[in-house]
Amino acid sequence: MNKMTLLDVSLIKNLDPFVGMEDTALQDVLDLSDSMHYAKGKMIFREGDQAKCFYLLLDGHIRVVKTSPHGEQIIARVISSGELFGIAKALHRDTYPADAVAAVDCLVLCWSNRHWDKIVNAYPSFASNTNKTVGKRLAETQARVMELATERVEQRVASTIVKLAAQTGKKTNEGILIDFPISRQDVSEMTGTTLHTVSRLMSAWESKGWVKSGRQKITLLESHKLAMVAAGHDKN
Amino acid sequence: MNKMTLLDVSLIKNLDPFVGMEDTALQDVLDLSDSMHYAKGKMIFREGDQAKCFYLLLDGHIRVVKTSPHGEQIIARVISSGELFGIAKALHRDTYPADAVAAVDCLVLCWSNRHWDKIVNAYPSFASNTNKTVGKRLAETQARVMELATERVEQRVASTIVKLAAQTGKKTNEGILIDFPISRQDVSEMTGTTLHTVSRLMSAWESKGWVKSGRQKITLLESHKLAMVAAGHDKN
DNA sequence: ATCGCTAATTGCGATTTCGCAAATAAGAAT
DNA sequence: ATTCTTATTTGCGAAATCGCAATTAGCGAT
């Protein structure tokens, strides 16, 4: 789509999916890609769509969302820059397993799935890095099952915002800001609870001075306190 | 360990992990394996152990169990015959992510991880089948997150026993029997609830004639009714 | 600056699910 | 057959969380 813009190898050279690849190989792969921009709120692909591309997020944040048979949504994960997404091919799927929505304006590279086998076969470290990514996601998902099965809402919410802060956090003079718009509803969809309960928890933490939050904005002031709550320790 | 016993290609020829492989290839792979027996209750590997082997279950059932930091256990999945397990290499892990326990006497093949790369490189369809398995497990795990996040206990328990019946069920003249010893506690560890709640649900269903259950034994008489409950429909 | 929309807050009663405790039952071992 | 161990059942009160509803607040668009 955008073959005119020259994409430089340095854009992707240091990203996890490409470690271990030669510059010439990177250039070859880059030459197969299109670069795309998605405005905040745009849907990049939808659950069940035929998977015709796979993607690399260069800049922004993406929410991966699944919808239950009864219409409730849950956020399966948040993709940050440097991560692959929509890699249905790696899982031998021919449809996407979830919606991908731009949480902010996003810059992505995308490749036609036609190129997948070619790339995977030509560059074993790419294949290997991909497997590693999938393995990590499986482990994370499994960890979430554990949390949902054994922890109370308060712990899950604390743990989720601490993890988000670690993943996407930006230091400000007040504390660590979660660097994309995130509502109470979003947090509830990541933790299996309701926006009401999240709101109550945030209010309680705010009154203790542990967080400072506003409309779609969360700043952690005392992340260690929250980490304690996440771990299920004392609740003072 | 058991090179004396001649293992025949027909043992594994039709199993998912090996579809698309030539008989000679299968024989080569088989020649690298050891066959092992694990008595009911034996632990095959433990979470965090250095992963030195990967396994194929030839006969029996295996519980894959994770333990939370606070000691609660949850059953991540149940492995049935024909499935690979302990494939840490496929996920680029060097430790096992969970315990594997023989739910009944089990017959397994195992391979040293030394052989993993060799096998994967020599037999692309094995690599591909493995990716597919991992993809399926990721999807299942994700589905479980959805259930835990959005459904009530009753639905989750119903859904779990229906799925177990589909996976391991054995037709009897009464109905579909889940073909390995499974306690109320086990079910609770698969659904994120307590054995008490499971017991109450089973009692209720038994009094409606939907199931018949005893000590570590569950038979589904009216699985469609349970499937309705699982789907969250009426509760009559 | 004002309007309008969406997000957030919070009180309160309703439900769900838990957790304890005590009793019973089913097999396994002797 | 008897004893022992482990699984199951069930009542009941407690706790966590939900869900509704009404209000308030923040921010973008006009």
Coordinates of C-alpha atoms (C1' of nucleotides) in Angstrom, one line a residue:
Chain A
M1 CA 0.0 0.0 0.0
N2 CA 2.8 2.3 0.7
K3 CA 5.7 1.1 -1.3
M4 CA 6.7 4.6 -1.9
T5 CA 7.9 5.2 1.7
L6 CA 11.2 3.7 2.2
L7 CA 11.2 1.6 5.3
D8 CA 14.4 1.4 7.1
V9 CA 15.7 -1.8 8.6
S10 CA 16.4 0.1 11.8
L11 CA 12.7 0.3 12.4
I12 CA 12.5 -3.3 13.2
K13 CA 16.0 -4.4 13.8
N14 CA 15.8 -4.5 17.5
L15 CA 12.3 -5.9 18.0
D16 CA 11.8 -9.3 19.5
P17 CA 10.3 -11.0 16.5
F18 CA 13.4 -10.2 14.5
V19 CA 16.3 -10.9 16.8
G20 CA 18.9 -13.1 15.2
M21 CA 18.2 -11.9 11.6
E22 CA 20.7 -10.4 9.3
D23 CA 20.1 -6.9 8.0
T24 CA 19.7 -8.2 4.5
A25 CA 17.1 -10.6 5.6
L26 CA 15.3 -7.8 7.5
Q27 CA 15.3 -5.7 4.4
D28 CA 13.9 -8.5 2.4
V29 CA 11.1 -9.0 4.9
L30 CA 10.4 -5.3 5.1
D31 CA 10.1 -5.1 1.4
L32 CA 7.2 -7.5 1.6
S33 CA 5.3 -5.4 4.0
D34 CA 2.9 -2.5 3.8
S35 CA 2.7 0.2 6.4
M36 CA -0.7 1.3 7.6
H37 CA -2.1 3.8 9.9
Y38 CA -5.2 3.1 12.0
A39 CA -7.0 6.0 13.8
K40 CA -7.9 5.6 17.4
G41 CA -11.0 3.3 17.8
K42 CA -10.6 1.7 14.3
M43 CA -11.0 -2.0 14.1
I44 CA -8.1 -3.7 12.4
F45 CA -9.6 -7.0 12.1
R46 CA -12.6 -8.8 13.5
E47 CA -13.0 -12.1 15.3
G48 CA -13.9 -14.8 12.7
D49 CA -12.6 -12.8 9.7
Q50 CA -10.6 -14.7 7.2
A51 CA -7.0 -14.1 8.2
K52 CA -5.4 -12.6 5.2
C53 CA -2.6 -10.7 6.9
F54 CA -0.4 -10.7 9.9
Y55 CA 0.8 -7.5 11.6
L56 CA 3.5 -5.8 13.5
L57 CA 2.7 -2.9 15.8
L58 CA 5.3 -0.2 15.3
D59 CA 3.6 2.5 17.4
G60 CA 0.5 2.7 19.6
H61 CA -1.5 0.3 21.6
I62 CA -4.1 -2.3 20.5
R63 CA -6.8 -4.0 22.4
V64 CA -7.5 -7.6 21.5
V65 CA -11.1 -8.2 22.4
K66 CA -13.3 -11.3 22.4
T67 CA -17.1 -11.3 22.7
S68 CA -19.0 -14.0 24.5
P69 CA -22.0 -15.7 23.0
H70 CA -24.1 -13.4 25.3
G71 CA -22.5 -10.3 24.1
E72 CA -20.1 -9.5 27.0
Q73 CA -16.7 -8.4 25.9
I74 CA -13.5 -9.2 27.5
I75 CA -10.1 -7.9 26.6
A76 CA -7.8 -10.8 25.9
R77 CA -4.6 -8.8 25.8
V78 CA -3.1 -5.4 25.1
I79 CA -0.5 -5.2 22.3
S80 CA 2.3 -2.7 22.7
S81 CA 4.8 -1.5 20.1
G82 CA 7.2 -4.1 18.8
E83 CA 4.7 -7.0 19.1
L84 CA 3.3 -9.2 16.3
F85 CA -0.4 -9.7 16.3
G86 CA -3.0 -11.3 14.1
I87 CA -0.6 -14.2 13.5
A88 CA -3.3 -16.7 12.9
K89 CA -0.9 -18.7 10.6
A90 CA 1.4 -19.4 13.5
L91 CA -1.5 -21.2 15.1
H92 CA -2.7 -22.9 12.0
R93 CA -5.9 -20.9 12.1
D94 CA -7.5 -19.4 9.0
T95 CA -9.6 -16.9 10.9
Y96 CA -8.7 -14.4 13.6
P97 CA -9.6 -15.5 17.1
A98 CA -10.6 -12.0 18.3
D99 CA -11.1 -8.4 17.4
A100 CA -8.2 -6.0 17.2
V101 CA -9.0 -2.4 18.0
A102 CA -6.6 0.6 17.9
A103 CA -6.7 2.0 21.5
V104 CA -4.9 5.1 20.1
D105 CA -3.7 6.1 16.7
C106 CA -1.5 3.2 15.6
L107 CA 1.2 2.6 13.0
V108 CA 1.5 -1.0 11.9
L109 CA 3.3 -3.0 9.3
C110 CA 1.3 -5.8 7.7
W111 CA 2.2 -8.7 5.5
S112 CA 0.0 -10.8 3.3
N113 CA -0.3 -14.3 4.7
R114 CA 0.8 -15.5 1.3
H115 CA 4.3 -14.6 2.5
W116 CA 4.1 -16.4 5.9
D117 CA 5.4 -19.7 4.9
K118 CA 8.1 -18.2 2.7
I119 CA 9.3 -16.0 5.6
V120 CA 9.1 -18.8 8.2
N121 CA 11.0 -21.2 6.0
A122 CA 13.6 -18.7 4.9
Y123 CA 14.4 -17.4 8.3
P124 CA 14.4 -20.0 11.1
S125 CA 15.0 -17.4 13.8
F126 CA 11.8 -15.7 12.8
A127 CA 10.0 -19.0 13.1
S128 CA 11.6 -19.6 16.4
N129 CA 10.9 -16.1 17.8
T130 CA 7.3 -16.6 16.8
N131 CA 7.0 -19.8 18.7
K132 CA 8.5 -18.1 21.6
T133 CA 5.9 -15.4 21.4
V134 CA 3.1 -17.9 21.2
G135 CA 4.5 -19.8 24.2
K136 CA 4.6 -16.6 26.2
R137 CA 1.1 -15.8 25.4
L138 CA -0.1 -19.3 26.3
A139 CA 1.7 -18.9 29.6
E140 CA 0.2 -15.5 30.2
T141 CA -3.3 -16.8 29.4
Q142 CA -2.8 -19.7 31.6
A143 CA -1.7 -17.4 34.4
R144 CA -4.9 -15.4 33.9
V145 CA -7.0 -18.6 34.3
M146 CA -5.2 -19.2 37.6
E147 CA -6.0 -15.7 38.7
L148 CA -9.6 -15.8 37.7
A149 CA -10.0 -19.2 39.4
T150 CA -8.2 -18.5 42.6
E151 CA -8.1 -14.8 43.4
R152 CA -10.6 -12.3 44.5
V153 CA -11.6 -9.3 42.4
E154 CA -9.5 -6.8 44.4
Q155 CA -6.3 -8.8 43.7
R156 CA -7.1 -9.3 40.0
V157 CA -7.7 -5.6 39.5
A158 CA -4.6 -4.6 41.4
S159 CA -2.5 -7.2 39.5
T160 CA -3.9 -6.0 36.1
I161 CA -3.1 -2.4 36.6
V162 CA 0.3 -3.1 37.9
K163 CA 1.0 -5.3 34.9
L164 CA -0.3 -2.7 32.5
A165 CA 1.9 -0.1 34.2
A166 CA 4.9 -2.3 33.7
Q167 CA 4.0 -3.0 30.1
T168 CA 3.0 0.4 28.9
G169 CA 3.8 2.7 31.8
K170 CA 5.3 6.1 31.3
K171 CA 7.1 7.9 34.1
T172 CA 5.6 11.3 35.0
N173 CA 6.4 13.5 37.9
E174 CA 3.5 12.1 39.8
G175 CA 4.1 8.4 39.2
I176 CA 3.6 5.8 36.5
L177 CA 0.9 6.6 34.0
I178 CA -0.7 3.9 31.9
D179 CA 0.0 5.3 28.5
F180 CA -3.3 4.8 26.6
P181 CA -6.9 5.7 27.3
I182 CA -8.3 3.1 29.7
S183 CA -11.8 3.2 31.2
R184 CA -13.2 1.4 34.3
Q185 CA -15.1 -0.6 31.8
D186 CA -11.9 -1.7 30.1
V187 CA -10.3 -2.7 33.4
S188 CA -13.4 -4.7 34.3
E189 CA -13.2 -6.5 30.9
M190 CA -9.6 -7.5 31.7
T191 CA -10.5 -8.8 35.1
G192 CA -13.8 -10.4 34.8
T193 CA -15.8 -8.0 37.0
T194 CA -18.0 -5.0 36.5
L195 CA -17.1 -1.4 36.0
H196 CA -18.9 -0.6 39.3
T197 CA -16.6 -2.8 41.3
V198 CA -13.5 -1.4 39.5
S199 CA -14.7 2.1 40.3
R200 CA -15.2 1.3 43.9
L201 CA -11.7 -0.2 44.2
M202 CA -10.1 2.7 42.4
S203 CA -11.9 5.2 44.7
A204 CA -10.6 3.3 47.7
W205 CA -7.1 3.3 46.4
E206 CA -7.2 6.9 45.4
S207 CA -8.3 7.9 48.9
K208 CA -5.3 6.0 50.3
G209 CA -3.1 7.9 47.8
W210 CA -2.0 4.8 46.0
V211 CA -3.3 5.9 42.6
K212 CA -4.6 9.0 41.0
S213 CA -7.1 8.5 38.2
G214 CA -9.4 10.4 36.0
R215 CA -11.4 9.8 32.9
Q216 CA -9.7 7.0 31.1
K217 CA -6.5 7.7 32.9
I218 CA -4.7 5.9 35.7
T219 CA -1.5 6.9 37.4
L220 CA 0.1 4.6 39.9
L221 CA 1.7 6.5 42.8
E222 CA 2.5 3.6 45.1
S223 CA 2.7 0.6 42.8
H224 CA 4.4 -1.5 45.5
K225 CA 1.3 -1.2 47.7
L226 CA -0.8 -2.4 44.8
A227 CA 1.6 -5.2 44.1
M228 CA 1.0 -6.3 47.7
V229 CA -2.7 -6.3 47.2
A230 CA -2.2 -8.2 44.0
A231 CA -0.2 -10.8 45.9
G232 CA -3.0 -11.2 48.3
H233 CA -1.2 -9.8 51.3
D234 CA -2.6 -7.6 54.0
K235 CA -5.2 -5.1 53.1
N236 CA -4.4 -2.0 55.1
Chain B
M1 CA 14.8 -47.5 28.6
N2 CA 12.9 -50.2 26.8
K3 CA 14.7 -50.7 23.5
M4 CA 14.0 -54.4 23.8
T5 CA 10.4 -54.0 23.1
L6 CA 9.7 -53.6 19.5
L7 CA 7.5 -50.6 19.0
D8 CA 5.4 -50.8 15.9
V9 CA 4.7 -47.8 13.6
S10 CA 1.0 -48.7 13.8
L11 CA 1.0 -47.5 17.4
I12 CA 1.4 -43.9 16.4
K13 CA 0.6 -43.8 12.7
N14 CA -2.9 -42.4 13.1
L15 CA -2.3 -40.0 15.9
D16 CA -2.7 -36.2 15.3
P17 CA 0.9 -35.3 16.0
F18 CA 2.1 -37.6 13.2
V19 CA -0.3 -37.1 10.4
G20 CA 1.4 -36.5 7.2
M21 CA 4.5 -38.5 8.0
E22 CA 5.9 -41.5 6.1
D23 CA 6.1 -44.9 7.8
T24 CA 9.9 -44.8 7.5
A25 CA 10.0 -41.4 9.2
L26 CA 7.6 -42.7 11.9
Q27 CA 9.9 -45.7 12.5
D28 CA 12.9 -43.4 12.8
V29 CA 11.1 -41.2 15.3
L30 CA 9.9 -44.2 17.2
D31 CA 13.4 -45.6 17.4
L32 CA 14.4 -42.5 19.3
S33 CA 11.7 -43.0 22.0
D34 CA 11.5 -44.9 25.2
S35 CA 8.2 -46.4 26.4
M36 CA 7.3 -45.9 30.0
H37 CA 4.6 -46.9 32.4
Y38 CA 3.3 -44.7 35.1
A39 CA 1.1 -46.0 37.8
K40 CA -2.1 -44.1 38.8
G41 CA -1.2 -41.1 40.9
K42 CA 2.4 -41.0 39.8
M43 CA 3.9 -37.6 38.9
I44 CA 5.5 -37.6 35.5
F45 CA 7.0 -34.2 35.8
R46 CA 6.7 -31.3 38.1
E47 CA 6.2 -27.6 37.4
G48 CA 9.5 -25.9 37.2
D49 CA 11.5 -29.0 36.6
Q50 CA 14.2 -28.7 33.9
A51 CA 12.4 -30.1 30.8
K52 CA 14.6 -32.9 29.6
C53 CA 11.9 -34.9 27.7
F54 CA 8.7 -34.6 25.8
Y55 CA 6.0 -37.1 25.9
L56 CA 3.2 -38.8 24.0
L57 CA 0.4 -40.4 25.9
L58 CA -0.4 -43.8 24.4
D59 CA -2.9 -44.9 26.9
G60 CA -4.5 -43.4 30.0
H61 CA -5.4 -40.0 31.2
I62 CA -3.2 -37.3 32.6
R63 CA -4.0 -34.3 34.7
V64 CA -2.0 -31.2 34.1
V65 CA -2.0 -29.2 37.3
K66 CA -0.8 -25.8 38.3
T67 CA -0.4 -24.6 41.9
S68 CA -1.0 -21.0 42.9
P69 CA 1.4 -19.0 45.1
H70 CA -1.0 -19.6 47.9
G71 CA -1.2 -23.4 47.4
E72 CA -4.5 -23.8 45.6
Q73 CA -4.3 -26.2 42.7
I74 CA -6.1 -25.9 39.4
I75 CA -6.3 -28.4 36.6
A76 CA -5.0 -26.7 33.5
R77 CA -6.1 -29.5 31.2
V78 CA -6.7 -33.3 30.9
I79 CA -4.5 -35.1 28.4
S80 CA -6.1 -38.1 26.6
S81 CA -4.4 -40.8 24.6
G82 CA -2.8 -39.7 21.4
E83 CA -1.8 -36.3 22.7
L84 CA 1.6 -34.8 23.1
F85 CA 2.4 -33.3 26.5
G86 CA 5.4 -31.8 28.2
I87 CA 6.4 -30.1 24.9
A88 CA 8.3 -27.3 26.6
K89 CA 10.6 -27.1 23.6
A90 CA 7.7 -26.1 21.3
L91 CA 7.2 -23.0 23.5
H92 CA 10.9 -22.3 23.9
R93 CA 10.7 -23.0 27.6
D94 CA 13.3 -24.9 29.5
T95 CA 11.1 -25.8 32.4
Y96 CA 7.7 -27.5 32.5
P97 CA 4.9 -25.1 33.1
A98 CA 2.9 -27.4 35.3
D99 CA 2.8 -30.8 37.0
A100 CA 1.7 -33.8 35.0
V101 CA 0.0 -36.6 37.1
A102 CA -1.2 -39.9 35.9
A103 CA -5.0 -40.0 36.6
V104 CA -5.0 -43.7 35.9
D105 CA -2.2 -46.2 34.9
C106 CA -0.6 -44.7 31.9
L107 CA 1.5 -45.8 29.0
V108 CA 3.6 -43.1 27.4
L109 CA 6.4 -42.7 24.9
C110 CA 9.1 -40.2 25.7
W111 CA 11.9 -38.6 23.8
S112 CA 14.9 -36.8 25.1
N113 CA 14.7 -33.1 24.3
R114 CA 18.1 -33.6 22.6
H115 CA 16.1 -35.0 19.7
W116 CA 13.6 -32.2 19.5
D117 CA 15.3 -30.0 17.0
K118 CA 16.4 -32.9 14.9
I119 CA 12.9 -34.2 14.6
V120 CA 11.3 -30.9 14.0
N121 CA 13.8 -30.0 11.3
A122 CA 13.6 -33.4 9.6
Y123 CA 9.9 -33.6 9.6
P124 CA 8.1 -30.4 8.8
S125 CA 4.7 -31.9 9.2
F126 CA 5.6 -32.8 12.8
A127 CA 6.6 -29.2 13.4
S128 CA 3.4 -28.1 11.8
N129 CA 1.2 -30.5 13.8
T130 CA 2.9 -29.3 16.9
N131 CA 2.1 -25.7 16.2
K132 CA -1.4 -26.6 15.5
T133 CA -1.7 -28.3 18.9
V134 CA -0.2 -25.3 20.7
G135 CA -2.7 -23.1 18.8
K136 CA -5.5 -25.3 19.9
R137 CA -4.4 -25.2 23.5
L138 CA -4.1 -21.4 23.4
A139 CA -7.6 -21.1 22.0
E140 CA -8.9 -23.5 24.7
T141 CA -7.2 -21.6 27.4
Q142 CA -8.5 -18.4 26.1
A143 CA -12.0 -19.8 26.0
R144 CA -11.6 -20.8 29.6
V145 CA -10.7 -17.2 30.5
M146 CA -13.9 -16.1 28.8
E147 CA -15.9 -18.6 30.8
L148 CA -14.3 -17.7 34.1
A149 CA -14.8 -14.0 33.4
T150 CA -18.4 -14.1 32.2
E151 CA -20.2 -17.2 33.3
R152 CA -21.6 -18.3 36.6
V153 CA -20.4 -21.3 38.4
E154 CA -23.3 -23.5 37.4
Q155 CA -22.6 -22.9 33.7
R156 CA -18.9 -23.5 34.1
V157 CA -19.4 -26.8 35.9
A158 CA -22.0 -27.9 33.3
S159 CA -19.8 -26.9 30.5
T160 CA -16.8 -28.7 32.0
I161 CA -18.4 -32.0 32.5
V162 CA -20.0 -31.9 29.1
K163 CA -16.6 -31.2 27.5
L164 CA -15.0 -34.0 29.6
A165 CA -17.7 -36.4 28.5
A166 CA -17.0 -35.4 24.9
Q167 CA -13.3 -35.8 25.3
T168 CA -13.0 -39.0 27.3
G169 CA -16.6 -40.2 27.5
K170 CA -17.4 -43.9 27.2
K171 CA -20.9 -45.1 26.3
T172 CA -22.5 -47.3 28.9
N173 CA -26.0 -48.6 29.0
E174 CA -26.9 -45.8 31.4
G175 CA -25.3 -42.9 29.5
I176 CA -21.9 -41.4 28.9
L177 CA -19.3 -42.2 31.6
I178 CA -16.3 -39.9 32.1
D179 CA -13.7 -42.5 31.8
F180 CA -11.3 -41.8 34.6
P181 CA -11.6 -41.2 38.3
I182 CA -12.8 -37.6 38.9
S183 CA -13.7 -36.2 42.2
R184 CA -15.8 -33.2 43.1
Q185 CA -12.6 -31.6 44.1
D186 CA -11.1 -32.2 40.6
V187 CA -14.1 -30.6 39.0
S188 CA -13.9 -27.6 41.3
E189 CA -10.2 -27.3 40.3
M190 CA -11.2 -27.2 36.7
T191 CA -13.9 -24.6 37.1
G192 CA -12.6 -22.2 39.8
T193 CA -15.0 -23.0 42.5
T194 CA -15.2 -25.2 45.6
L195 CA -15.9 -28.9 46.0
H196 CA -19.0 -28.0 48.0
T197 CA -20.5 -26.0 45.3
V198 CA -19.8 -28.8 42.8
S199 CA -21.4 -31.3 45.1
R200 CA -24.5 -29.2 45.5
L201 CA -24.8 -28.8 41.7
M202 CA -24.3 -32.5 41.1
S203 CA -26.9 -33.4 43.7
A204 CA -29.4 -31.0 42.0
W205 CA -28.8 -32.5 38.6
E206 CA -28.9 -36.0 39.9
S207 CA -32.3 -35.4 41.5
K208 CA -33.5 -34.2 38.0
G209 CA -32.1 -37.4 36.5
W210 CA -29.6 -35.5 34.3
V211 CA -26.6 -37.3 35.8
K212 CA -25.7 -40.2 37.9
S213 CA -22.7 -40.0 40.0
G214 CA -20.8 -41.7 42.7
R215 CA -17.4 -41.6 44.3
Q216 CA -15.1 -40.2 41.6
K217 CA -17.5 -41.2 38.9
I218 CA -19.8 -39.2 36.7
T219 CA -22.2 -40.5 34.1
L220 CA -24.2 -38.1 32.0
L221 CA -27.7 -39.2 31.3
E222 CA -29.1 -36.1 29.7
S223 CA -26.1 -34.3 28.3
H224 CA -28.2 -32.0 26.2
K225 CA -29.9 -30.6 29.3
L226 CA -26.5 -29.9 30.8
A227 CA -25.4 -28.3 27.5
M228 CA -28.3 -26.0 27.8
V229 CA -27.2 -25.0 31.3
A230 CA -23.7 -24.5 30.1
A231 CA -25.0 -22.2 27.4
G232 CA -26.7 -20.2 30.1
H233 CA -30.3 -21.0 29.0
D234 CA -33.3 -21.4 31.2
K235 CA -32.8 -23.3 34.4
N236 CA -35.8 -25.5 34.7
Chain C
dA1 C1' -18.7 29.7 27.3
dT2 C1' -22.1 26.3 26.8
dC3 C1' -24.1 22.0 25.5
dG4 C1' -24.1 17.2 25.1
dC5 C1' -22.2 12.9 25.4
dT6 C1' -19.8 9.5 27.7
dA7 C1' -17.4 8.0 31.9
dA8 C1' -17.3 7.7 36.7
dT9 C1' -19.2 7.6 41.4
dT10 C1' -21.8 5.7 45.0
dG11 C1' -25.8 4.0 48.0
dC12 C1' -28.3 0.0 48.8
dG13 C1' -30.7 -4.2 48.4
dA14 C1' -30.3 -8.7 45.9
dT15 C1' -27.6 -12.8 44.6
dT16 C1' -24.3 -15.8 44.3
dT17 C1' -20.9 -18.3 46.2
dC18 C1' -18.1 -19.4 49.9
dG19 C1' -16.6 -21.7 54.1
dC20 C1' -17.3 -24.2 58.2
dA21 C1' -18.9 -28.1 60.5
dA22 C1' -21.0 -32.2 61.2
dA23 C1' -22.9 -36.4 59.3
dT24 C1' -22.8 -40.0 55.9
dA25 C1' -21.1 -43.1 52.5
dA26 C1' -18.1 -45.8 49.6
dG27 C1' -14.1 -48.3 48.9
dA28 C1' -9.6 -50.2 50.3
dA29 C1' -6.9 -52.6 53.5
dT30 C1' -6.5 -55.8 57.1
Chain D
dA1 C1' -16.5 -58.9 58.2
dT2 C1' -14.4 -55.0 60.3
dT3 C1' -11.8 -51.0 60.4
dC4 C1' -9.8 -46.9 58.2
dT5 C1' -9.4 -43.6 55.1
dT6 C1' -11.0 -40.5 51.9
dA7 C1' -15.0 -38.6 49.3
dT8 C1' -19.4 -36.7 49.4
dT9 C1' -23.5 -34.4 51.1
dT10 C1' -25.9 -30.7 53.2
dG11 C1' -27.5 -27.0 56.5
dC12 C1' -26.6 -22.4 57.6
dG13 C1' -24.6 -18.1 58.3
dA14 C1' -21.0 -14.9 56.2
dA15 C1' -18.8 -12.6 52.7
dA16 C1' -18.0 -11.0 48.2
dT17 C1' -19.8 -9.1 44.3
dC18 C1' -23.4 -7.8 41.4
dG19 C1' -26.9 -4.8 39.4
dC20 C1' -29.9 -1.0 39.5
dA21 C1' -30.6 3.7 39.6
dA22 C1' -29.6 8.3 40.3
dT23 C1' -26.1 11.7 40.4
dT24 C1' -21.9 14.0 39.2
dA25 C1' -17.9 15.1 36.5
dG26 C1' -14.9 15.6 32.5
dC27 C1' -14.0 16.7 27.9
dG28 C1' -14.9 17.6 23.1
dA29 C1' -17.7 20.1 19.8
dT30 C1' -20.4 23.8 18.6

